[in-house]
Coordinates of C-alpha atoms in Angstrom, one line a residue:
M108 CA 0.0 0.0 0.0
K109 CA 1.3 3.4 -0.9
T110 CA 1.7 6.1 1.8
R111 CA 0.0 9.3 0.9
P112 CA 2.3 12.4 0.5
S113 CA 0.3 14.3 3.1
V114 CA 1.0 11.7 5.7
I115 CA 4.7 11.7 5.0
W116 CA 4.7 15.5 5.2
R117 CA 3.0 15.4 8.6
V118 CA 5.6 12.9 9.9
L119 CA 8.4 15.1 8.7
V120 CA 6.9 18.3 10.2
V121 CA 6.3 16.6 13.5
F122 CA 9.8 15.3 13.6
G123 CA 11.2 18.7 12.7
L124 CA 9.2 20.4 15.4
A125 CA 10.3 17.9 18.0
V126 CA 13.9 18.5 17.1
L127 CA 13.4 22.3 17.2
S128 CA 11.5 22.1 20.5
A129 CA 14.4 20.2 22.1
Q130 CA 16.9 23.0 21.2
P131 CA 16.9 26.4 23.1
Q132 CA 16.2 29.2 20.7
P133 CA 18.1 32.6 20.8
A134 CA 17.3 34.6 23.9
S135 CA 14.8 37.4 23.6
A136 CA 14.6 40.4 26.0
V137 CA 11.3 41.1 27.6
T138 CA 10.5 43.7 30.2
V139 CA 9.4 42.4 33.6
V140 CA 7.9 44.8 36.1
R141 CA 7.8 44.0 39.9
K142 CA 6.4 46.0 42.8
L143 CA 9.1 46.5 45.5
S144 CA 7.1 48.4 48.1
G145 CA 4.7 45.7 49.2
V146 CA 1.4 46.6 50.8
V147 CA 1.1 50.2 52.0
S148 CA -1.4 51.6 54.5
A149 CA -4.7 53.0 53.5
S150 CA -3.9 56.3 51.8
G151 CA -0.2 55.5 52.2
D152 CA 2.4 56.4 49.6
V153 CA 6.1 55.9 48.7
V154 CA 7.8 59.3 49.0
F155 CA 9.7 60.6 46.0
G156 CA 12.0 63.6 45.2
L157 CA 14.7 64.8 47.6
R158 CA 13.9 62.0 50.1
G159 CA 14.5 59.1 47.8
P160 CA 14.2 56.4 46.7
A161 CA 17.9 55.3 46.2
I162 CA 19.7 52.2 44.9
S163 CA 22.6 50.9 46.9
P164 CA 26.0 51.3 45.2
D165 CA 26.3 47.5 44.9
G166 CA 23.0 47.4 43.0
Q167 CA 21.4 44.9 45.4
S168 CA 18.9 47.0 47.4
V169 CA 16.5 49.9 47.1
V170 CA 16.0 52.2 50.1
Y171 CA 13.0 54.3 50.3
V172 CA 10.6 56.3 52.6
A173 CA 6.9 55.4 52.9
D174 CA 4.0 55.6 55.3
A175 CA 3.5 51.8 54.8
V176 CA 2.2 51.0 58.3
T177 CA 0.7 54.2 59.7
D178 CA -0.8 56.8 57.5
G179 CA 1.3 60.0 57.8
A180 CA 4.3 58.2 59.5
E181 CA 6.9 58.2 56.8
E182 CA 9.4 55.5 57.8
L183 CA 12.6 54.1 56.1
W184 CA 12.4 50.8 54.3
V185 CA 14.7 48.6 52.2
A186 CA 13.8 46.0 49.5
P187 CA 15.9 43.7 47.3
I188 CA 16.0 45.2 43.8
T189 CA 14.9 41.8 42.5
G190 CA 11.7 41.9 44.4
A191 CA 12.6 38.5 45.8
A192 CA 11.7 39.3 49.4
P193 CA 9.2 41.7 51.1
P194 CA 10.4 45.1 52.3
L195 CA 12.1 45.5 55.7
R196 CA 11.7 48.5 57.9
L197 CA 15.0 50.1 58.8
S198 CA 14.0 53.0 61.0
G199 CA 12.3 52.9 64.3
L200 CA 8.5 52.9 64.5
L201 CA 7.5 56.5 64.0
P202 CA 4.3 58.2 65.2
A203 CA 1.8 59.7 62.8
G204 CA 3.1 63.1 61.6
A205 CA 6.8 62.1 62.0
R206 CA 9.0 61.3 59.0
V207 CA 12.4 60.4 57.9
E208 CA 13.8 63.7 56.7
Q209 CA 16.9 62.5 54.9
F210 CA 18.9 59.3 54.3
R211 CA 22.1 58.2 52.6
I212 CA 23.5 54.8 51.8
A213 CA 27.1 54.2 52.6
P214 CA 29.4 53.8 49.6
N215 CA 30.2 50.2 50.6
S216 CA 26.4 49.5 50.8
Q217 CA 26.7 48.2 54.4
R218 CA 24.8 50.9 56.3
V219 CA 22.1 53.5 55.9
V220 CA 22.3 56.8 57.8
Y221 CA 19.1 58.9 58.3
T222 CA 17.6 61.7 60.2
A223 CA 14.1 61.6 61.9
A224 CA 12.2 62.7 65.0
Q225 CA 12.3 59.1 66.2
D226 CA 13.0 59.4 69.9
S227 CA 11.6 62.8 70.8
T228 CA 8.6 64.5 69.2
G229 CA 9.8 67.3 67.0
V230 CA 13.5 66.6 67.6
V231 CA 15.3 65.5 64.4
E232 CA 18.3 63.4 65.2
L233 CA 20.9 61.3 63.3
Y234 CA 20.8 57.5 63.1
S235 CA 22.8 54.6 61.5
V236 CA 21.5 51.1 60.8
P237 CA 22.8 48.1 58.8
I238 CA 21.2 47.9 55.4
T239 CA 20.1 44.4 56.2
G240 CA 18.3 45.7 59.3
G241 CA 19.2 45.3 63.0
A242 CA 20.3 47.6 65.8
I243 CA 19.8 51.3 65.2
T244 CA 22.6 53.5 66.6
K245 CA 22.0 57.2 67.4
L246 CA 25.1 59.1 66.2
N247 CA 24.6 62.5 67.7
P248 CA 25.0 63.2 71.5
P249 CA 22.1 64.9 73.3
L250 CA 21.0 68.2 71.6
V251 CA 20.4 71.6 73.2
S252 CA 16.8 72.4 73.8
N253 CA 15.1 72.9 70.4
G254 CA 18.2 71.7 68.6
D255 CA 18.1 69.5 65.4
V256 CA 20.3 67.8 63.0
E257 CA 19.9 69.7 59.8
R258 CA 21.8 67.7 57.2
F259 CA 24.7 65.2 56.8
E260 CA 27.0 63.5 54.3
I261 CA 28.9 60.2 54.5
S262 CA 32.6 60.2 53.7
P263 CA 33.6 58.4 50.4
D264 CA 35.4 55.7 52.4
G265 CA 32.2 55.0 54.3
N266 CA 33.8 55.4 57.7
W267 CA 32.5 58.9 58.8
V268 CA 29.4 60.9 58.9
V269 CA 29.8 64.7 58.8
Y270 CA 26.7 66.5 60.0
L271 CA 25.4 70.1 60.6
A272 CA 23.4 70.7 63.8
D273 CA 22.5 73.3 66.3
Q274 CA 23.8 70.8 68.9
I275 CA 25.4 73.1 71.3
T276 CA 23.6 76.5 70.8
D277 CA 20.0 76.8 69.5
N278 CA 19.8 78.3 66.0
R279 CA 23.6 78.1 65.5
G280 CA 24.4 75.4 63.0
E281 CA 27.9 73.9 63.6
L282 CA 29.8 71.0 61.9
F283 CA 30.5 67.7 63.5
S284 CA 32.0 64.3 62.5
V285 CA 31.3 60.9 64.0
P286 CA 32.2 57.3 63.0
I287 CA 29.4 55.7 61.0
A288 CA 28.7 52.9 63.4
G289 CA 28.7 55.2 66.4
G290 CA 31.3 56.8 68.7
A291 CA 32.3 60.2 70.0
A292 CA 31.2 63.1 67.8
V293 CA 33.8 65.9 67.3
K294 CA 33.1 69.5 66.5
L295 CA 35.0 70.5 63.4
N296 CA 34.6 74.3 62.9
G297 CA 36.2 77.0 65.0
A298 CA 34.3 79.3 67.3
L299 CA 31.7 81.2 65.2
A300 CA 31.2 84.9 65.3
V301 CA 27.9 86.1 66.9
G302 CA 25.3 85.4 64.3
G303 CA 27.7 83.1 62.3
N304 CA 26.7 79.8 60.8
I305 CA 28.1 77.0 58.6
Y306 CA 26.5 77.3 55.1
E307 CA 28.1 74.6 53.0
Y308 CA 30.6 71.8 53.3
L309 CA 32.5 69.2 51.2
I310 CA 34.3 66.0 52.2
S311 CA 37.6 65.4 50.3
P312 CA 37.6 62.3 48.0
D313 CA 40.3 60.7 50.2
S314 CA 38.0 61.2 53.2
Q315 CA 40.8 63.0 55.2
R316 CA 39.5 66.5 55.3
V317 CA 36.3 68.6 55.4
L318 CA 36.0 72.0 53.7
Y319 CA 33.3 74.4 54.9
R320 CA 32.1 77.9 54.1
A321 CA 31.1 80.0 57.1
D322 CA 31.0 83.5 58.5
Q323 CA 33.3 82.2 61.3
A324 CA 35.5 85.2 61.9
A325 CA 32.9 87.9 61.4
N326 CA 29.2 87.9 60.8
S327 CA 28.3 87.9 57.1
R328 CA 31.9 87.5 56.0
F329 CA 31.8 84.2 54.3
E330 CA 35.2 82.4 54.1
L331 CA 36.5 78.9 53.2
F332 CA 38.1 76.7 55.9
S333 CA 39.6 73.2 55.9
V334 CA 39.9 70.8 58.9
P335 CA 40.8 67.1 59.4
I336 CA 37.7 64.9 59.4
A337 CA 38.7 63.5 62.7
G338 CA 39.0 66.9 64.2
G339 CA 41.9 69.3 64.8
G340 CA 43.0 72.8 63.8
F341 CA 41.3 74.5 61.0
T342 CA 42.9 76.4 58.1
R343 CA 41.5 79.4 56.2
L344 CA 42.0 78.8 52.5
N345 CA 41.0 82.1 51.0
N346 CA 43.2 85.3 51.2
V347 CA 42.1 88.3 53.2
L348 CA 38.9 89.6 51.7
P349 CA 38.1 93.2 50.8
I350 CA 35.4 95.0 52.6
G351 CA 32.1 93.4 51.4
G352 CA 34.0 90.4 49.9
A353 CA 33.0 86.8 50.3
V354 CA 33.5 83.2 49.2
I355 CA 30.3 82.7 47.2
S356 CA 30.4 78.9 46.7
T357 CA 32.7 75.9 47.0
L358 CA 32.6 74.2 43.7
E359 CA 34.7 71.0 43.6
I360 CA 37.7 69.2 45.1
T361 CA 40.2 67.6 42.7
P362 CA 40.0 63.8 42.6
D363 CA 43.5 63.5 44.2
S364 CA 42.2 65.7 47.1
S365 CA 45.0 68.3 46.6
R366 CA 43.1 71.4 45.5
V367 CA 39.7 73.1 45.8
V368 CA 38.0 75.3 43.2
F369 CA 35.7 78.1 44.4
L370 CA 34.0 81.4 43.5
A371 CA 34.6 84.5 45.5
T372 CA 34.4 88.3 45.4
A373 CA 38.0 88.4 46.6
T374 CA 39.4 91.4 44.6
I375 CA 36.4 93.6 44.0
S376 CA 33.4 93.1 46.3
T377 CA 31.0 93.2 43.3
V378 CA 33.0 91.0 40.9
V379 CA 32.6 87.1 41.2
E380 CA 35.9 85.4 40.1
L381 CA 37.3 81.9 40.0
Y382 CA 40.0 80.7 42.4
S383 CA 41.7 77.5 43.4
S384 CA 43.8 76.7 46.5
S385 CA 45.5 73.8 48.2
I386 CA 43.0 72.1 50.6
I387 CA 45.6 72.1 53.4
S388 CA 47.0 75.6 53.2
S389 CA 46.2 79.0 51.8
T390 CA 47.7 79.1 48.3
Q391 CA 44.9 81.0 46.6
V392 CA 45.3 81.5 42.9
K393 CA 43.0 83.4 40.6
L394 CA 42.2 81.3 37.5
N395 CA 40.3 83.8 35.3
T396 CA 41.9 86.8 33.7
P397 CA 41.1 90.0 35.7
L398 CA 37.5 91.1 35.4
V399 CA 36.3 94.7 35.5
A400 CA 33.4 95.9 37.7
G401 CA 30.1 94.5 36.5
R402 CA 31.4 91.3 35.0
E403 CA 31.5 87.8 36.6
V404 CA 32.3 84.1 36.3
S405 CA 28.8 82.6 36.2
N406 CA 29.6 78.9 36.3
A407 CA 32.6 76.5 36.5
R408 CA 33.3 72.8 36.4
L409 CA 36.4 70.7 37.1
S410 CA 37.5 68.2 34.5
P411 CA 37.1 64.5 35.7
D412 CA 40.8 64.1 35.9
G413 CA 41.1 67.3 38.0
S414 CA 43.7 68.9 35.6
R415 CA 41.6 71.8 34.2
V416 CA 38.7 74.1 35.1
V417 CA 36.2 75.1 32.4
Y418 CA 34.2 78.2 33.2
V419 CA 31.7 80.7 31.6
A420 CA 32.3 84.4 32.1
D421 CA 31.7 87.8 30.4
Q422 CA 35.5 88.2 30.5
A423 CA 36.1 89.8 27.1
A424 CA 32.9 92.0 26.8
D425 CA 30.1 93.0 29.2
D426 CA 27.2 90.5 29.1
M427 CA 28.8 88.4 26.4
F428 CA 29.3 85.0 28.2
E429 CA 32.0 82.8 26.7
L430 CA 33.6 79.5 27.5
Y431 CA 37.2 79.3 28.9
S432 CA 39.6 76.6 30.1
V433 CA 42.5 77.0 32.5
P434 CA 44.8 74.6 34.4
V435 CA 43.6 74.0 38.0
G436 CA 46.7 75.4 39.5
G437 CA 46.6 78.5 37.4
G438 CA 48.2 79.4 34.0
A439 CA 47.2 80.4 30.5
V440 CA 43.5 80.9 30.0
V441 CA 42.1 79.6 26.6
K442 CA 38.9 80.7 25.1
L443 CA 37.1 77.6 23.8
N444 CA 34.0 78.8 21.9
G445 CA 34.2 80.1 18.3
A446 CA 33.5 83.7 17.5
L447 CA 30.0 84.8 18.6
V448 CA 27.5 86.6 16.5
A449 CA 26.3 89.9 17.8
G450 CA 24.1 89.2 20.8
G451 CA 25.4 85.6 21.0
D452 CA 26.3 83.8 24.3
V453 CA 27.4 80.4 25.5
W454 CA 24.7 78.9 27.7
P455 CA 26.2 79.0 31.2
N456 CA 24.7 75.9 32.8
D457 CA 24.7 73.3 30.1
F458 CA 28.3 72.5 29.1
V459 CA 29.7 69.0 29.7
I460 CA 33.2 67.6 29.8
S461 CA 33.9 64.2 28.3
P462 CA 34.8 61.4 30.8
D463 CA 38.4 61.3 29.6
S464 CA 38.7 65.1 30.1
S465 CA 39.6 65.6 26.4
Y466 CA 36.6 67.5 25.1
V467 CA 33.9 70.0 26.1
A468 CA 30.4 70.0 24.5
Y469 CA 28.5 73.3 24.8
I470 CA 25.4 75.1 23.6
A471 CA 25.5 78.6 22.2
D472 CA 23.8 80.9 19.8
Q473 CA 27.2 81.2 18.2
Q474 CA 26.3 81.6 14.5
T475 CA 22.7 83.0 14.7
D476 CA 21.4 85.1 17.5
D477 CA 18.8 83.3 19.6
Q478 CA 19.3 80.0 17.8
Y479 CA 21.1 77.7 20.1
E480 CA 23.2 74.9 18.7
L481 CA 25.6 72.2 20.0
Y482 CA 29.3 72.4 19.6
R483 CA 32.4 70.4 20.6
V484 CA 35.9 71.6 21.3
P485 CA 39.1 70.2 22.8
I486 CA 39.4 71.1 26.4
A487 CA 42.7 72.9 26.0
G488 CA 41.5 74.7 22.9
G489 CA 41.4 74.0 19.2
A490 CA 39.0 73.5 16.3
V491 CA 35.3 73.9 17.1
L492 CA 32.9 71.4 15.6
K493 CA 29.1 71.8 15.3
L494 CA 27.4 68.6 16.2
N495 CA 23.8 69.1 15.4
A496 CA 22.3 68.8 11.9
P497 CA 21.2 72.1 10.2
L498 CA 18.3 73.7 12.0
A499 CA 15.4 75.5 10.3
P500 CA 14.8 79.1 11.4
G501 CA 13.3 79.2 14.9
R502 CA 14.5 75.7 15.9
D503 CA 17.0 75.1 18.7
V504 CA 19.0 72.6 20.7
D505 CA 17.4 72.5 24.1
A506 CA 19.5 74.3 26.7
Y507 CA 19.2 71.7 29.5
G508 CA 20.2 68.0 29.9
T509 CA 22.9 67.5 27.3
L510 CA 25.2 64.6 28.3
I511 CA 28.1 62.7 27.0
T512 CA 27.9 58.9 27.3
P513 CA 30.1 57.1 29.8
D514 CA 32.3 55.7 27.1
G515 CA 32.9 59.2 25.8
M516 CA 31.8 58.3 22.3
H517 CA 28.4 60.1 21.9
V518 CA 26.5 63.2 22.9
V519 CA 22.8 62.9 23.7
F520 CA 20.7 66.1 23.4
R521 CA 17.2 67.4 22.9
A522 CA 16.2 69.5 19.9
D523 CA 13.2 70.4 17.7
L524 CA 15.3 69.2 14.7
D525 CA 12.5 67.5 12.8
T526 CA 9.3 69.3 14.0
D527 CA 9.1 72.8 15.3
E528 CA 8.6 72.9 19.1
V529 CA 8.7 69.1 19.4
F530 CA 12.0 68.4 21.3
D531 CA 13.1 64.9 20.5
L532 CA 16.1 63.0 21.8
Y533 CA 19.1 62.6 19.5
R534 CA 22.5 61.1 19.7
V535 CA 25.6 62.2 17.7
P536 CA 29.2 60.9 17.8
L537 CA 31.4 63.2 19.8
A538 CA 33.7 63.1 16.7
G539 CA 30.8 64.4 14.6
G540 CA 28.4 62.6 12.3
A541 CA 24.7 61.7 11.8
N542 CA 22.1 62.8 14.3
I543 CA 20.0 59.8 15.2
R544 CA 16.6 60.2 16.8
L545 CA 16.1 57.9 19.8
N546 CA 12.7 58.3 21.3
G547 CA 9.4 57.1 19.8
T548 CA 7.0 59.4 18.1
L549 CA 5.6 61.9 20.7
T550 CA 1.9 62.5 20.9
T551 CA 0.7 66.1 20.3
G552 CA 2.0 68.1 23.3
G553 CA 4.2 65.2 24.5
Y554 CA 7.8 65.7 25.6
V555 CA 10.8 63.9 27.0
D556 CA 11.8 65.1 30.5
Q557 CA 14.5 62.8 31.8
F558 CA 17.2 60.6 30.1
L559 CA 20.2 58.6 31.2
P560 CA 22.6 56.3 29.4
T561 CA 23.3 52.9 30.8
P562 CA 26.8 52.6 32.4
D563 CA 28.0 50.4 29.5
S564 CA 26.7 53.1 27.0
S565 CA 24.7 50.5 25.1
R566 CA 21.2 51.9 25.8
L567 CA 19.4 55.1 26.7
V568 CA 16.6 55.1 29.3
Y569 CA 14.2 58.0 29.2
A570 CA 10.9 59.2 30.7
A571 CA 8.4 60.9 28.5
F572 CA 4.8 61.8 27.9
Q573 CA 5.1 59.9 24.7
N574 CA 1.8 58.1 24.2
S575 CA -0.4 60.6 26.1
V576 CA 0.0 64.1 27.4
N577 CA -1.4 62.9 30.8
V578 CA 0.7 59.7 31.2
R579 CA 4.4 59.7 31.9
E580 CA 6.2 56.5 31.1
V581 CA 9.7 55.1 31.0
F582 CA 11.3 53.7 27.9
S583 CA 14.6 52.1 26.8
V584 CA 16.2 52.3 23.4
P585 CA 19.6 51.2 21.9
L586 CA 22.0 54.1 21.7
A587 CA 22.6 53.0 18.1
G588 CA 18.9 53.6 17.5
G589 CA 16.2 51.0 17.0
P590 CA 13.1 49.7 18.7
V591 CA 11.8 51.5 21.8
T592 CA 10.9 49.2 24.7
P593 CA 8.5 50.3 27.4
V594 CA 10.1 49.8 30.8
S595 CA 7.5 51.0 33.2
G596 CA 4.8 48.5 32.3
P597 CA 1.0 48.9 32.2
L598 CA -0.5 51.6 34.4
V599 CA -3.9 51.8 35.9
N600 CA -6.3 54.2 34.3
G601 CA -5.2 57.7 35.4
G602 CA -1.8 56.3 36.6
S603 CA 1.6 57.8 35.7
V604 CA 5.3 57.5 36.6
I605 CA 5.6 60.3 39.1
S606 CA 9.3 60.3 40.0
D607 CA 12.6 60.6 38.3
F608 CA 13.7 57.0 37.5
L609 CA 16.9 55.5 38.9
L610 CA 19.3 53.2 37.0
S611 CA 21.0 50.4 38.8
P612 CA 24.9 50.3 38.5
S613 CA 24.6 47.4 36.0
G614 CA 22.1 49.4 34.0
Q615 CA 19.7 46.4 33.9
Q616 CA 17.1 47.6 36.4
V617 CA 15.1 50.8 36.4
V618 CA 13.5 51.9 39.6
Y619 CA 10.6 54.4 39.8
V620 CA 7.6 55.5 41.7
A621 CA 4.1 55.4 40.1
D622 CA 0.4 55.0 40.8
G623 CA 0.6 51.8 38.7
D624 CA -2.0 49.7 40.4
V625 CA -4.3 52.2 42.1
D626 CA -4.9 55.7 40.9
E627 CA -3.1 58.3 43.2
V628 CA -1.6 55.6 45.4
Y629 CA 2.2 55.9 44.8
E630 CA 4.2 52.7 45.0
L631 CA 7.7 51.6 44.2
Y632 CA 8.5 49.5 41.1
V633 CA 11.4 48.0 39.2
G634 CA 11.4 47.3 35.5
A635 CA 14.1 45.1 34.0
E636 CA 14.8 43.6 30.6
E637 CA 15.3 39.9 31.2
A638 CA 16.4 37.3 28.7
V639 CA 13.9 34.6 28.0
R640 CA 14.7 31.5 25.9
L641 CA 11.8 30.4 23.7
Y642 CA 10.9 26.8 22.9
L643 CA 8.7 25.8 20.0
P644 CA 5.7 23.7 21.4
L645 CA 5.2 20.2 20.1
I646 CA 1.7 20.2 18.7
I647 CA 0.2 17.2 16.8
R648 CA -3.1 17.8 15.2

């Protein structure tokens, strides 16, 4: 008897499917969204903004504030970033109306330091707790009546907490340091003038010293001081100030902890200029060329390697702000931008330095007044290259958010390059080349409002009102361009991603706060692209 061809065909197909189903197929990435915050109290929420959430430096945990037990009692919690276990409360049980004011995770991811009115109603104090939970240690000694801990920072080595508190005298903020696991607190600043306070402080990258700005010697005469983090004699870093002069802000300390860069009215009381000094002795050097009355340095940044300072100033002509570069210890000043059209300026707050400290990307209306474009220039001066594609009249590169990817290969920026007043995301090689649009098509009135590259520079994660002007979502896209993947997952009707998102150190997880399940109930989520291997099912009909 002859076998019919159709039967033979079926046998071959079934055999082929069986072979295929036995072999794992290429992995495909899918987005998996998990809730991290567990069950919250009725009307409870996860807090977002200046009080968190935060991902631990090792990428294993998410620390956040929420009124998860008692409505109105905003306590400190931790959850594994994988969502593999329920949240654990780190702070003490707080009464309704009390809240964790501030928290920081230690650089080694071992402890969390926070402030809260935990032991006495209305008295904000400083606490340290293992990130895995356990015994809570109060770090400050007893405070003066009505005293509070105002703010704090953890040293880069994770061993010290430096905090500001009116610990000794009410309404007089002073600076203290204490070991992170507890111990004797030491006052760092010198005796303050009547009415004097500490206004700003920085810990050196090597964790050896604390720099602070204070009107220590005379009320309203703000100067810059340096002191060992464990306590000891302080050193004033600025030169004697003219009448009305002041240190305006402490900008940055070099990565090797040798010098500090700051702004001050140290020559003419009305002229803000740029200086650097050793952090252990007064060796003040003016970095900009002398400025006449009415001019100023408006912004400055230290290169990642600490060798140069890039700043914006109306140095050559009044109200014409240009971009300059100078060695951190002083030396020849180089103008970086090209010749400006009449009325042109370099945008003062949106220049970025490449991770290898070789280039500066900046935005300026350099060629056409009031049309801002993106340029790149070597940090020590040289040929200026325009990076954006030609713009139609009235179009601009957006003046906020421009970044260079961690590998230093690309610049990411917003511009209404394709459609007037629709600011899409683009990437362009730092060496120049094609502008590639990264985001999906924006709905009418939609816009992108946050974007970050992954640490390996392979993808860009961004938040946007892309599909609806009322719904903010998070997306991921290859930096080379390509399909856009939603990261934030489905949202309840009326829901939206409400916070800035956080990227894990690996770049694989995206943490955010949203009313994803219940409208106006804000919870903590993580979205991750996970590889899934597909198998063909064996189906015989």
